[in-house]
């Protein structure tokens, strides 16, 4: 596989940042559902877990974006 050009890597970084924003918004929604007393205890526990996963995904997307901006591919040894 050919290495992407810098412009392509910047575009990939922007995509990762957008994905991070979506995941962060999902975490906020999960937190809201987890703290809503009108939801069942099971639903609240599931929402809390989902919010945690979404936060971790957002962090991973931001890390990938940073690597791409530095000229590295995510998962690439450097």
mmCIF file of C-alpha atoms in Angstrom:
data_model
loop_
_atom_site.group_PDB
_atom_site.id
_atom_site.type_symbol
_atom_site.label_atom_id
_atom_site.label_comp_id
_atom_site.label_asym_id
_atom_site.label_seq_id
_atom_site.Cartn_x
_atom_site.Cartn_y
_atom_site.Cartn_z
ATOM 1 C CA UNK A 1 0.000 0.000 0.000
ATOM 2 C CA UNK A 2 1.356 3.403 -0.942
ATOM 3 C CA UNK A 3 1.860 5.913 1.820
ATOM 4 C CA UNK A 4 -0.755 8.708 1.750
ATOM 5 C CA UNK A 5 0.287 12.237 0.860
ATOM 6 C CA UNK A 6 0.372 14.870 3.614
ATOM 7 C CA UNK A 7 -2.823 16.466 2.289
ATOM 8 C CA UNK A 8 -4.556 13.089 2.501
ATOM 9 C CA UNK A 9 -3.268 12.624 6.032
ATOM 10 C CA UNK A 10 -4.621 16.047 7.014
ATOM 11 C CA UNK A 11 -8.010 15.073 5.584
ATOM 12 C CA UNK A 12 -7.872 11.817 7.539
ATOM 13 C CA UNK A 13 -7.024 13.812 10.691
ATOM 14 C CA UNK A 14 -10.071 16.018 10.119
ATOM 15 C CA UNK A 15 -12.240 12.907 9.764
ATOM 16 C CA UNK A 16 -10.839 11.591 13.039
ATOM 17 C CA UNK A 17 -11.606 14.898 14.766
ATOM 18 C CA UNK A 18 -15.200 14.769 13.493
ATOM 19 C CA UNK A 19 -15.504 11.191 14.758
ATOM 20 C CA UNK A 20 -14.106 12.328 18.127
ATOM 21 C CA UNK A 21 -16.741 15.053 18.325
ATOM 22 C CA UNK A 22 -19.515 12.544 17.560
ATOM 23 C CA UNK A 23 -18.188 10.173 20.220
ATOM 24 C CA UNK A 24 -17.913 12.975 22.759
ATOM 25 C CA UNK A 25 -21.531 13.962 22.034
ATOM 26 C CA UNK A 26 -22.569 10.331 22.490
ATOM 27 C CA UNK A 27 -20.808 10.293 25.862
ATOM 28 C CA UNK A 28 -22.765 13.368 26.948
ATOM 29 C CA UNK A 29 -26.012 11.684 25.880
ATOM 30 C CA UNK A 30 -25.028 8.557 27.779
ATOM 31 C CA UNK A 31 -24.247 10.576 30.889
ATOM 32 C CA UNK A 32 -27.615 12.306 30.598
ATOM 33 C CA UNK A 33 -29.448 8.975 30.341
ATOM 34 C CA UNK A 34 -27.388 7.500 33.178
ATOM 35 C CA UNK A 35 -28.381 10.363 35.471
ATOM 36 C CA UNK A 36 -32.063 10.438 34.511
ATOM 37 C CA UNK A 37 -34.050 9.090 37.476
ATOM 38 C CA UNK A 38 -36.989 8.278 35.202
ATOM 39 C CA UNK A 39 -34.891 5.561 33.520
ATOM 40 C CA UNK A 40 -34.732 2.068 34.962
ATOM 41 C CA UNK A 41 -31.632 1.049 36.928
ATOM 42 C CA UNK A 42 -30.659 -1.331 34.115
ATOM 43 C CA UNK A 43 -30.945 1.352 31.455
ATOM 44 C CA UNK A 44 -28.986 3.787 33.616
ATOM 45 C CA UNK A 45 -26.186 1.237 34.108
ATOM 46 C CA UNK A 46 -26.077 0.514 30.385
ATOM 47 C CA UNK A 47 -25.997 4.222 29.555
ATOM 48 C CA UNK A 48 -23.146 4.757 32.029
ATOM 49 C CA UNK A 49 -21.138 1.959 30.387
ATOM 50 C CA UNK A 50 -21.884 3.270 26.893
ATOM 51 C CA UNK A 51 -20.771 6.773 27.889
ATOM 52 C CA UNK A 52 -17.447 5.364 29.079
ATOM 53 C CA UNK A 53 -16.877 3.560 25.794
ATOM 54 C CA UNK A 54 -17.778 6.682 23.838
ATOM 55 C CA UNK A 55 -15.300 8.774 25.861
ATOM 56 C CA UNK A 56 -12.520 6.258 25.188
ATOM 57 C CA UNK A 57 -13.358 6.220 21.492
ATOM 58 C CA UNK A 58 -13.229 10.017 21.376
ATOM 59 C CA UNK A 59 -9.800 9.930 23.002
ATOM 60 C CA UNK A 60 -8.556 7.328 20.514
ATOM 61 C CA UNK A 61 -9.849 9.367 17.564
ATOM 62 C CA UNK A 62 -8.053 12.458 18.885
ATOM 63 C CA UNK A 63 -4.828 10.475 19.313
ATOM 64 C CA UNK A 64 -5.132 9.206 15.741
ATOM 65 C CA UNK A 65 -5.696 12.754 14.476
ATOM 66 C CA UNK A 66 -2.591 13.968 16.310
ATOM 67 C CA UNK A 67 -0.466 11.174 14.819
ATOM 68 C CA UNK A 68 -1.754 11.928 11.336
ATOM 69 C CA UNK A 69 -0.898 15.617 11.725
ATOM 70 C CA UNK A 70 2.625 14.623 12.791
ATOM 71 C CA UNK A 71 2.996 12.579 9.609
ATOM 72 C CA UNK A 72 2.440 9.115 11.064
ATOM 73 C CA UNK A 73 -0.266 6.593 10.350
ATOM 74 C CA UNK A 74 -2.218 5.385 13.404
ATOM 75 C CA UNK A 75 -0.765 2.101 14.592
ATOM 76 C CA UNK A 76 2.514 2.767 12.834
ATOM 77 C CA UNK A 77 5.659 2.231 14.889
ATOM 78 C CA UNK A 78 7.611 5.454 15.400
#
